[in-house]
Amino acid sequence: MPQLSARTVADLPPARRPLVDRTRLVPRILHFGLGAFHRAHQAVYTEIGNHATGGDWGIVAVAPGSADAVRRMRAQDCFYSVSDKAPGALNTRVIGSIIEVRHAVTDSARVQALLASANLGVVTLTVTEKGYARLAATGRLDTTDPLIAADLARTAAGSAGESRPGAGQPVSVIGHLAFGLAQRFRTHQVPLTIVSADNMAGNGPALRQVVLDFITSSHWADAAPLAAWVAASAAFPETVVDRIVPATTDSERAAAAAALGLKDAMAVAGEPYRQWVIEDSFATERPPWAAAGAEFTADVAPHALTKLRLLNGAHSAIAYLGLAAGLDTVDQAMNTPWGPNLVRALAAEVSPTLPPGGPNPVAYADTLVARFANPAIRHQLRQIASDGSLKVPERWLAALRQLRHTGQPVDTLSLALAAWAAAMRPDGGRRDGISDPKANEYAAIWAGARSLADGIGQVLALVGAPDLAEDAELTARVAARMEALAAGGTPIPRQGNPVNKPGSPAKPAPDFRVSAGQRTAARRGHGPAGVIHHAPEEEK
Ligand code: CS2
């Protein structure tokens, strides 16, 4: 079978071909993170927006980690397909909005040249929480992170506050942004808009902070005026992105090939749903994303916190509880009695922490139940369970802190924390395939913990929540949940669950335990869960 490429794409039927003629696009967006999520989200918005408006916004996508995706994209002239997977229906189309791919390390000079170019107005990022190199406790830049430390050392290469060409090009994402902004400041001073599309509360301000921290920690003689210019002239809008796009499986690549009649090593598949809410605070012209359905708004926080605490929060809870129950994918968990109940119980529990102006939490949870149950999407629990040390604080701990301050119930979050803490123990059972930058620290904690509650406290302190670590009632409660889980089951909390009408006697909650029969039923009709062929991509 021939491979997807500039030559073969021309022979596809119109319904499978890109919407936009690639030759009219120019590099106007630089994107960090070449993972499945970007390819199925921002690249699609850009494609549809260009089509709707006649725009010429081309994306240069930079892979921060492995160069493997760069090679595979280049082999097919940067074309790849996106399959929308509704239950029982598959729609596959080639996307052409990525016009060039680069590797952050080996193509650093080209990435810097683009960042310095006055024609480039927008930078976007999907580099996962890890890519920001933030300190867990403060959110400030971790200047001891090896990539950051090396890039900071490179700022000493030029004596007069300049990064001489070739004297030391940056390799980290934050280093690239700071070096690029420095070049703009020292030349034309055209502003730049830098858009984080990662799952962090206040992702725009968080990014702004680490970029400014890099500049003020640099050896550049002009660091102070540069920082002042960045603070005044660069925009870091907050955004919330949403689309469930698991790592592509071999069977999804095969389905894409069958639909196209062409091999596509970079095929992605996701749910049909997509959403993008963007703070309307650009320093430069906006790409035509609104024409593709993105919503520009003054206040993103209610949307962002709802998505983070309900969707991502439920995802992580399902991941750790589902793995403990012997399941593999999110839709399997939604096929158990406890899956939908967990989503609704969590939504009810955290809803008091959400600012007004966002979606209705009960309706939102109902939508989540349907999205998570999509049998065409086999989202591996292990993928979601990875990097919990960075995800859990964003998804659960901020809400937990608020609820503890106001003395409100935290039963569901306690259960979720117990499943997470248990999964991070060296004897945590089905841990294979779960990666976490703090894995060694977890192992050391559990090797020396005096008790379960002590271990939980240490884990909470490790991920930046020393206040919660000192909450003895909380750690005791989580420890009790861990014991119940180890004993084979614990109920999903009933309290606050919207399935129980106010005033009516609480319905008995389904038992969390999943019997072998239920597990078989949950998996029925799915066949093997799908093999992740390539190592999970570093970028989401
Ligand atoms: C997931 C997210 O992998 C994960 O941790 O929770 O990637 C989730 O699928 C997306 O944020 C949905 O928009």
Coordinates of C-alpha atoms and ligand atoms in Angstrom, one line a residue:
M1 CA 0.0 0.0 0.0
P2 CA 1.5 3.4 -0.9
Q3 CA 2.1 5.9 1.9
L4 CA 0.3 9.2 2.5
S5 CA 2.4 12.1 1.0
A6 CA 2.0 15.3 -1.0
R7 CA 1.9 13.1 -4.1
T8 CA -0.6 10.5 -3.0
V9 CA -2.9 13.0 -1.1
A10 CA -3.9 14.6 -4.4
D11 CA -5.5 11.3 -5.6
L12 CA -7.8 11.0 -2.5
P13 CA -11.5 11.7 -3.0
P14 CA -12.5 15.2 -1.9
A15 CA -14.1 14.0 1.3
R16 CA -10.7 12.6 2.5
R17 CA -8.5 15.4 1.2
P18 CA -7.3 18.4 3.3
L19 CA -9.8 21.3 3.3
V20 CA -7.1 23.8 2.3
D21 CA -4.5 24.0 -0.4
R22 CA -1.2 23.6 1.5
T23 CA 0.7 25.8 -1.0
R24 CA -1.0 29.0 0.2
L25 CA -0.1 28.5 3.9
V26 CA 2.9 30.3 5.4
P27 CA 4.5 29.8 8.8
R28 CA 2.5 32.0 11.2
I29 CA 2.0 29.6 14.2
L30 CA 4.9 27.8 15.9
H31 CA 3.7 24.9 18.0
F32 CA 5.6 22.9 20.6
G33 CA 4.4 19.3 21.0
L34 CA 3.7 17.0 18.1
G35 CA 1.5 14.6 20.0
A36 CA -1.8 13.1 19.0
F37 CA -3.7 15.8 20.9
H38 CA -2.3 18.7 18.9
R39 CA -2.8 17.0 15.6
A40 CA -6.5 16.3 16.4
H41 CA -7.2 19.6 18.1
Q42 CA -5.4 22.9 17.3
A43 CA -4.3 21.7 13.9
V44 CA -7.9 20.9 13.0
Y45 CA -9.2 24.2 14.3
T46 CA -6.5 25.9 12.1
E47 CA -7.4 23.9 9.1
I48 CA -11.1 24.5 9.4
G49 CA -10.5 28.2 10.2
N50 CA -8.3 28.7 7.2
H51 CA -10.9 27.0 5.1
A52 CA -13.7 29.2 6.4
T53 CA -11.9 32.5 6.1
G54 CA -9.4 32.0 3.3
G55 CA -6.6 32.3 5.9
D56 CA -3.0 31.5 5.3
W57 CA -2.0 30.3 8.8
G58 CA 0.5 27.5 8.5
I59 CA 1.8 25.6 11.6
V60 CA 5.4 24.7 12.2
A61 CA 5.2 22.0 14.8
V62 CA 8.2 21.3 17.0
A63 CA 8.8 18.0 18.9
P64 CA 10.4 18.8 22.2
G65 CA 11.4 15.2 23.0
S66 CA 12.0 12.4 20.7
A67 CA 12.8 13.1 17.0
D68 CA 10.9 10.0 16.0
A69 CA 7.6 11.8 15.3
V70 CA 9.5 14.4 13.2
R71 CA 11.0 11.7 11.0
R72 CA 7.6 10.0 10.5
M73 CA 5.9 13.3 9.7
R74 CA 8.6 14.3 7.2
A75 CA 8.3 10.9 5.5
Q76 CA 4.7 11.8 4.6
D77 CA 5.3 15.5 3.9
C78 CA 3.6 16.5 7.2
F79 CA 0.2 15.1 6.1
Y80 CA -1.7 12.8 8.5
S81 CA -5.2 11.8 9.0
V82 CA -7.7 12.5 11.8
S83 CA -10.5 10.0 12.4
D84 CA -13.6 11.1 14.3
K85 CA -14.9 8.0 16.1
A86 CA -18.5 8.2 17.0
P87 CA -20.1 5.0 18.3
G88 CA -20.4 2.8 15.2
A89 CA -19.2 5.5 12.8
L90 CA -15.8 6.5 11.5
N91 CA -15.0 9.6 9.5
T92 CA -11.4 10.0 8.3
R93 CA -9.9 13.1 6.7
V94 CA -6.3 14.2 5.9
I95 CA -5.2 17.4 7.6
G96 CA -2.8 19.8 6.0
S97 CA -2.3 22.7 8.3
I98 CA 1.1 21.5 9.6
I99 CA 3.5 22.7 7.0
E100 CA 6.9 22.0 8.6
V101 CA 8.1 19.9 11.5
R102 CA 11.2 20.4 13.6
H103 CA 13.0 18.9 16.5
A104 CA 13.6 21.2 19.5
V105 CA 17.1 19.9 20.1
T106 CA 18.6 19.2 16.7
D107 CA 16.8 21.9 14.8
S108 CA 17.2 24.5 17.5
A109 CA 18.6 27.2 15.2
R110 CA 15.6 27.0 12.8
V111 CA 13.2 27.1 15.7
Q112 CA 14.9 30.2 17.0
A113 CA 14.9 31.8 13.6
L114 CA 11.1 31.3 13.4
L115 CA 10.5 32.6 16.9
A116 CA 12.6 35.7 16.1
S117 CA 10.7 36.3 12.9
A118 CA 8.3 39.3 12.9
N119 CA 5.9 37.4 10.6
L120 CA 5.4 34.8 13.3
G121 CA 2.6 36.0 15.7
V122 CA 1.4 33.0 17.7
V123 CA 3.0 30.2 19.6
T124 CA 1.0 27.3 21.0
L125 CA 2.0 24.6 23.4
T126 CA 0.9 21.0 24.2
V127 CA 3.9 19.8 26.1
T128 CA 2.0 18.3 29.1
E129 CA 2.5 19.5 32.7
K130 CA 6.1 18.2 32.6
G131 CA 7.2 20.7 29.9
Y132 CA 6.7 23.7 32.1
A133 CA 9.4 22.6 34.6
R134 CA 7.4 24.1 37.5
L135 CA 8.2 23.6 41.2
A136 CA 5.4 21.6 42.7
A137 CA 5.0 23.9 45.8
T138 CA 5.2 27.3 44.2
G139 CA 4.6 27.0 40.4
R140 CA 7.9 28.9 39.8
L141 CA 10.5 27.7 37.4
D142 CA 12.6 24.8 38.6
T143 CA 16.0 26.1 37.7
T144 CA 17.6 22.8 38.8
D145 CA 15.7 20.9 36.1
P146 CA 18.5 19.5 33.9
L147 CA 17.2 21.0 30.6
I148 CA 16.5 24.3 32.1
A149 CA 19.8 24.5 33.9
A150 CA 21.6 23.7 30.7
D151 CA 19.7 26.4 28.8
L152 CA 20.3 28.9 31.6
A153 CA 24.0 28.1 31.3
R154 CA 23.7 28.9 27.6
T155 CA 22.6 32.4 28.4
A156 CA 26.2 33.1 29.5
A157 CA 27.5 32.3 26.1
G158 CA 27.3 35.9 24.9
S159 CA 29.2 38.4 26.9
A160 CA 27.2 41.5 26.1
G161 CA 23.8 40.1 26.9
E162 CA 23.4 38.4 23.6
S163 CA 23.0 34.8 22.6
R164 CA 25.5 34.8 19.7
P165 CA 24.3 32.6 16.9
G166 CA 25.6 29.1 17.5
A167 CA 27.1 30.1 20.8
G168 CA 24.6 27.8 22.5
Q169 CA 21.1 27.3 21.2
P170 CA 18.3 26.4 23.7
V171 CA 16.8 23.0 23.8
S172 CA 14.0 23.2 26.4
V173 CA 10.6 24.6 25.5
I174 CA 10.8 27.4 28.2
G175 CA 14.4 28.1 27.1
H176 CA 13.3 28.3 23.4
L177 CA 10.5 30.8 24.4
A178 CA 12.8 33.0 26.5
F179 CA 15.6 33.0 23.8
G180 CA 13.1 33.7 21.1
L181 CA 11.6 36.6 23.0
A182 CA 15.1 37.9 23.7
Q183 CA 15.8 38.0 20.0
R184 CA 12.6 39.8 19.3
F185 CA 13.3 42.4 22.0
R186 CA 16.8 43.0 20.6
T187 CA 15.6 43.4 17.0
H188 CA 12.1 44.5 15.9
Q189 CA 10.2 44.3 19.2
V190 CA 7.1 42.9 17.5
P191 CA 4.8 41.4 20.2
L192 CA 4.1 37.7 20.5
T193 CA 1.0 35.7 21.7
I194 CA 1.9 32.5 23.5
V195 CA -1.0 30.1 24.1
S196 CA -0.7 27.2 26.5
A197 CA -3.1 24.3 25.6
D198 CA -2.1 22.1 28.5
N199 CA -4.4 20.9 31.4
M200 CA -3.3 23.3 34.1
A201 CA -5.4 25.9 36.0
G202 CA -4.4 29.3 34.8
N203 CA -2.2 27.8 32.1
G204 CA -1.5 31.2 30.6
P205 CA -0.3 33.0 33.7
A206 CA 1.6 29.8 34.7
L207 CA 3.5 29.9 31.5
R208 CA 4.1 33.6 31.7
Q209 CA 5.6 33.1 35.2
V210 CA 8.1 30.4 34.2
V211 CA 9.2 32.3 31.1
L212 CA 9.8 35.5 33.2
D213 CA 11.6 33.3 35.8
F214 CA 13.9 32.0 33.1
I215 CA 14.7 35.5 31.9
T216 CA 15.4 36.9 35.4
S217 CA 17.5 33.8 36.2
S218 CA 19.5 34.2 33.0
H219 CA 23.0 35.7 32.6
W220 CA 21.8 38.1 30.0
A221 CA 22.9 41.7 30.7
D222 CA 19.6 43.0 29.4
A223 CA 17.5 40.6 31.5
A224 CA 15.7 43.3 33.4
P225 CA 14.5 45.4 30.4
L226 CA 13.8 42.2 28.5
A227 CA 11.6 40.9 31.4
A228 CA 9.8 44.3 31.4
W229 CA 9.2 44.2 27.7
V230 CA 7.9 40.6 27.9
A231 CA 5.6 41.5 30.8
A232 CA 4.2 44.4 28.7
S233 CA 4.3 43.1 25.1
A234 CA 3.8 39.4 25.2
A235 CA 0.3 37.9 25.8
F236 CA -0.2 34.6 27.5
P237 CA -3.9 34.0 27.2
E238 CA -5.5 31.3 29.4
T239 CA -7.2 28.5 27.5
V240 CA -9.1 25.3 28.0
V241 CA -8.9 22.6 25.4
D242 CA -11.0 19.5 25.2
R243 CA -11.1 16.5 23.0
I244 CA -10.5 12.9 24.0
V245 CA -7.6 11.7 21.8
P246 CA -5.9 8.5 23.2
A247 CA -2.6 7.3 21.9
T248 CA -3.2 5.8 18.5
T249 CA -3.5 2.0 18.4
D250 CA -2.4 -0.3 15.6
S251 CA -6.0 -1.1 14.8
E252 CA -6.8 2.6 14.4
R253 CA -3.8 3.0 12.0
A254 CA -5.1 0.0 10.1
A255 CA -8.6 1.6 10.0
A256 CA -7.2 4.9 8.7
A257 CA -5.2 3.1 6.1
A258 CA -8.3 1.2 4.9
A259 CA -10.3 4.5 4.7
L260 CA -7.6 6.3 2.8
G261 CA -6.1 3.4 0.8
L262 CA -2.8 4.8 2.0
K263 CA -0.5 4.0 4.9
D264 CA -0.4 6.7 7.6
A265 CA 2.1 6.3 10.4
M266 CA 0.9 9.5 12.0
A267 CA -2.9 8.8 12.0
V268 CA -4.8 10.0 15.0
A269 CA -8.3 9.1 16.2
G270 CA -10.5 10.9 18.7
E271 CA -14.0 11.4 19.8
P272 CA -16.0 13.7 17.5
Y273 CA -16.5 16.3 20.3
R274 CA -14.0 19.2 20.5
Q275 CA -13.9 22.4 22.4
W276 CA -11.6 25.3 22.8
V277 CA -12.2 28.3 25.1
I278 CA -9.6 31.1 24.8
E279 CA -9.0 34.2 26.8
D280 CA -9.6 37.1 24.5
S281 CA -6.3 38.9 25.3
F282 CA -4.1 38.5 22.2
A283 CA -1.1 40.8 21.6
T284 CA -1.2 40.0 17.9
E285 CA -3.7 39.1 15.2
R286 CA -5.9 36.0 16.2
P287 CA -5.7 32.9 14.0
P288 CA -9.1 32.1 12.5
W289 CA -9.9 29.6 15.3
A290 CA -13.3 31.3 16.0
A291 CA -14.5 30.4 12.5
A292 CA -13.8 26.7 13.5
G293 CA -15.9 27.0 16.7
A294 CA -13.3 28.2 19.3
E295 CA -14.9 30.6 21.8
F296 CA -13.0 33.8 22.7
T297 CA -14.1 35.0 26.1
A298 CA -13.0 37.4 28.9
D299 CA -12.9 34.9 31.7
V300 CA -11.8 31.3 31.0
A301 CA -11.5 30.2 34.6
P302 CA -15.0 28.9 35.2
H303 CA -14.7 26.8 32.0
A304 CA -11.1 25.7 32.8
L305 CA -11.8 24.6 36.3
T306 CA -15.0 22.8 35.4
K307 CA -13.1 20.8 32.7
L308 CA -10.0 20.2 34.9
R309 CA -11.9 19.1 38.0
L310 CA -14.8 17.3 36.4
L311 CA -13.5 15.8 33.2
N312 CA -9.8 15.4 34.0
G313 CA -10.5 14.8 37.7
A314 CA -12.9 12.0 36.8
H315 CA -10.5 10.6 34.2
S316 CA -7.8 10.2 36.8
A317 CA -10.2 8.8 39.4
I318 CA -11.5 6.2 36.9
A319 CA -7.9 5.4 35.9
Y320 CA -6.6 4.5 39.4
L321 CA -9.9 2.8 40.5
G322 CA -10.3 1.0 37.2
L323 CA -6.7 -0.3 37.3
A324 CA -7.3 -1.5 40.8
A325 CA -10.5 -3.3 39.6
G326 CA -8.5 -5.1 36.8
L327 CA -9.9 -3.0 33.9
D328 CA -7.9 -1.5 31.0
T329 CA -9.9 1.3 29.4
V330 CA -12.3 4.1 30.4
D331 CA -15.2 2.8 28.4
Q332 CA -14.9 -0.6 30.3
A333 CA -15.1 1.3 33.6
M334 CA -18.3 3.1 32.3
N335 CA -19.7 -0.3 31.7
T336 CA -19.6 -1.1 35.4
P337 CA -22.2 0.0 37.9
W338 CA -19.7 2.2 39.7
G339 CA -18.3 4.1 36.7
P340 CA -21.1 6.5 35.9
N341 CA -21.8 6.9 39.6
L342 CA -18.2 7.9 40.3
V343 CA -18.3 10.6 37.6
R344 CA -21.5 12.0 39.0
A345 CA -20.4 11.7 42.7
L346 CA -17.1 13.6 41.9
A347 CA -19.0 16.3 40.0
A348 CA -21.4 16.8 42.9
E349 CA -18.5 16.8 45.4
V350 CA -16.3 19.4 43.7
S351 CA -19.1 21.6 42.3
P352 CA -19.0 23.9 45.3
T353 CA -15.4 24.8 44.4
L354 CA -16.3 26.0 40.8
P355 CA -16.6 29.7 40.1
P356 CA -19.9 30.9 38.7
G357 CA -20.2 31.4 35.0
G358 CA -19.2 27.9 33.9
P359 CA -21.3 25.0 32.6
N360 CA -23.9 23.4 34.9
P361 CA -22.0 20.6 36.8
V362 CA -24.9 18.1 36.8
A363 CA -25.5 18.5 33.0
Y364 CA -21.7 18.5 32.4
A365 CA -21.3 15.2 34.3
D366 CA -24.1 13.6 32.3
T367 CA -22.3 14.6 29.1
L368 CA -19.1 13.1 30.5
V369 CA -20.8 9.8 31.2
A370 CA -21.9 9.6 27.6
R371 CA -18.4 10.7 26.2
F372 CA -16.5 8.3 28.5
A373 CA -18.8 5.5 27.5
N374 CA -18.1 5.9 23.8
P375 CA -17.2 2.3 22.9
A376 CA -15.3 3.4 19.8
I377 CA -12.7 5.2 22.0
R378 CA -10.5 2.8 24.0
H379 CA -8.7 5.2 26.2
Q380 CA -6.1 3.2 28.2
L381 CA -6.3 3.8 31.9
R382 CA -2.5 3.5 32.1
Q383 CA -2.1 6.5 29.8
I384 CA -4.3 8.6 32.0
A385 CA -2.7 7.3 35.2
S386 CA 0.8 8.3 34.0
D387 CA 2.3 11.5 35.4
G388 CA -0.1 11.6 38.3
S389 CA 2.4 13.6 40.4
L390 CA 1.7 16.5 38.0
K391 CA -1.9 15.8 37.2
V392 CA -3.4 15.0 40.6
P393 CA -2.5 18.5 42.1
E394 CA -4.2 20.2 39.2
R395 CA -7.2 17.9 39.1
W396 CA -8.0 17.0 42.7
L397 CA -5.9 18.8 45.2
A398 CA -6.9 22.4 44.6
A399 CA -10.6 21.4 44.9
L400 CA -9.8 19.2 47.9
R401 CA -8.1 22.1 49.7
Q402 CA -11.1 24.4 49.2
L403 CA -13.5 21.7 50.4
R404 CA -11.5 21.0 53.5
H405 CA -11.3 24.7 54.3
T406 CA -15.1 25.0 54.2
G407 CA -15.6 21.6 56.0
Q408 CA -17.5 20.0 53.1
P409 CA -17.5 16.3 52.2
V410 CA -14.5 14.8 50.4
D411 CA -15.5 11.2 50.3
T412 CA -15.0 10.7 46.5
L413 CA -11.7 12.6 46.4
S414 CA -10.5 10.6 49.4
L415 CA -11.3 7.3 47.6
A416 CA -9.6 8.6 44.4
L417 CA -6.5 9.6 46.4
A418 CA -6.4 6.2 48.0
A419 CA -6.5 4.4 44.6
W420 CA -3.7 6.8 43.3
A421 CA -1.5 6.3 46.4
A422 CA -2.0 2.6 46.2
A423 CA -1.1 2.5 42.5
M424 CA 2.1 4.4 43.3
R425 CA 3.3 1.8 45.9
P426 CA 6.1 -0.4 44.6
D427 CA 3.7 -3.4 45.3
G428 CA 0.8 -1.4 43.8
G429 CA -0.2 -4.2 41.5
R430 CA -0.9 -3.2 37.9
R431 CA 1.7 -0.5 37.7
D432 CA 3.4 -1.6 34.5
G433 CA 3.0 1.0 31.8
I434 CA 2.4 3.8 34.2
S435 CA 5.2 6.3 34.1
D436 CA 5.8 9.1 36.6
P437 CA 8.7 11.5 37.0
K438 CA 8.4 11.0 40.8
A439 CA 8.5 7.2 40.7
N440 CA 11.8 6.9 42.6
E441 CA 10.6 9.3 45.3
Y442 CA 7.4 7.3 45.7
A443 CA 9.3 4.1 46.2
A444 CA 11.5 5.7 48.8
I445 CA 8.5 7.1 50.7
W446 CA 6.7 3.7 50.8
A447 CA 9.9 1.9 51.8
G448 CA 10.3 4.1 54.9
A449 CA 6.7 5.0 55.7
R450 CA 5.7 4.4 59.3
S451 CA 2.1 3.9 58.4
L452 CA -0.3 4.3 55.5
A453 CA -1.3 7.7 56.7
D454 CA 2.3 8.7 57.1
G455 CA 3.0 7.5 53.5
I456 CA 0.0 9.4 52.2
G457 CA 1.2 12.6 54.0
Q458 CA 4.6 12.3 52.5
V459 CA 3.2 11.7 49.0
L460 CA 1.0 14.8 49.3
A461 CA 4.0 16.9 50.5
L462 CA 6.0 15.6 47.6
V463 CA 3.5 16.8 45.0
G464 CA 3.3 20.3 46.5
A465 CA 0.6 20.0 49.1
P466 CA 2.3 20.1 52.5
D467 CA -0.8 21.7 54.0
L468 CA -3.0 18.7 53.0
A469 CA -0.2 16.4 54.3
E470 CA -0.7 17.9 57.7
D471 CA -4.4 17.3 57.7
A472 CA -4.4 14.2 59.9
E473 CA -8.1 13.6 59.5
L474 CA -7.7 13.5 55.8
T475 CA -4.7 11.2 55.7
A476 CA -6.4 8.9 58.1
R477 CA -9.5 8.8 55.9
V478 CA -7.4 8.1 52.8
A479 CA -5.5 5.4 54.6
A480 CA -8.8 3.7 55.6
R481 CA -9.9 3.8 51.9
M482 CA -6.5 2.2 50.9
E483 CA -7.1 -0.6 53.4
A484 CA -10.6 -1.1 52.0
L485 CA -9.3 -1.1 48.5
A486 CA -6.6 -3.6 49.4
A487 CA -9.3 -5.8 51.0
G488 CA -11.1 -5.9 47.7
G489 CA -13.6 -3.2 47.6
T490 CA -15.0 0.0 48.9
P491 CA -18.2 1.7 48.0
I492 CA -18.4 4.8 45.8
P493 CA -19.6 7.5 48.3
R494 CA -23.3 8.2 48.3
Q495 CA -23.1 11.6 49.8
G496 CA -23.9 14.5 47.5
N497 CA -24.5 12.1 44.6
P498 CA -27.0 13.7 42.2
V499 CA -28.5 10.2 41.6
N500 CA -30.0 10.6 45.1
K501 CA -32.7 13.2 45.0
P502 CA -32.4 15.7 47.9
G503 CA -34.7 14.7 50.8
S504 CA -35.2 11.1 49.6
P505 CA -33.4 8.2 51.3
A506 CA -30.0 7.6 49.8
K507 CA -30.0 4.8 47.3
P508 CA -27.5 2.1 48.1
A509 CA -24.3 2.9 46.3
P510 CA -22.9 0.2 44.0
D511 CA -20.0 -1.7 45.4
F512 CA -16.7 -0.6 43.9
R513 CA -15.6 -4.3 43.7
V514 CA -15.7 -5.6 40.2
S515 CA -16.4 -9.3 40.0
A516 CA -14.8 -11.4 37.3
G517 CA -18.2 -11.6 35.7
Q518 CA -18.6 -7.8 35.6
R519 CA -15.1 -7.5 34.2
T520 CA -16.0 -9.8 31.4
A521 CA -19.2 -8.0 30.7
A522 CA -17.4 -4.6 30.7
R523 CA -14.9 -5.9 28.2
R524 CA -17.4 -7.8 26.1
G525 CA -17.7 -6.7 22.5
H526 CA -14.4 -4.9 22.7
G527 CA -12.0 -7.6 21.7
P528 CA -8.4 -6.9 22.7
A529 CA -8.0 -3.4 24.1
G530 CA -5.6 -2.4 21.3
V531 CA -1.9 -2.4 21.4
I532 CA 0.0 0.9 21.7
H533 CA 2.6 0.3 19.0
H534 CA 4.9 3.3 19.6
A535 CA 6.0 4.3 23.0
P536 CA 3.4 6.8 24.4
E537 CA 4.4 10.2 22.9
E538 CA 5.9 12.7 25.2
E539 CA 3.6 15.4 24.1
K540 CA -0.1 14.9 24.7
Ligands
CS2_1 C1 -6.6 12.8 30.1 C2 -6.6 14.0 29.1 O1 -4.6 11.7 29.6 C3 -5.2 12.3 30.4 O2 -4.8 12.6 31.5 O3 -7.3 13.1 31.2 O4 -5.7 13.8 28.1 C4 -8.0 14.2 28.5 O5 -8.4 13.1 27.6 C5 -8.2 15.5 27.7 O6 -7.8 16.5 28.5 C6 -9.6 15.7 27.2 O7 -9.8 16.9 26.7

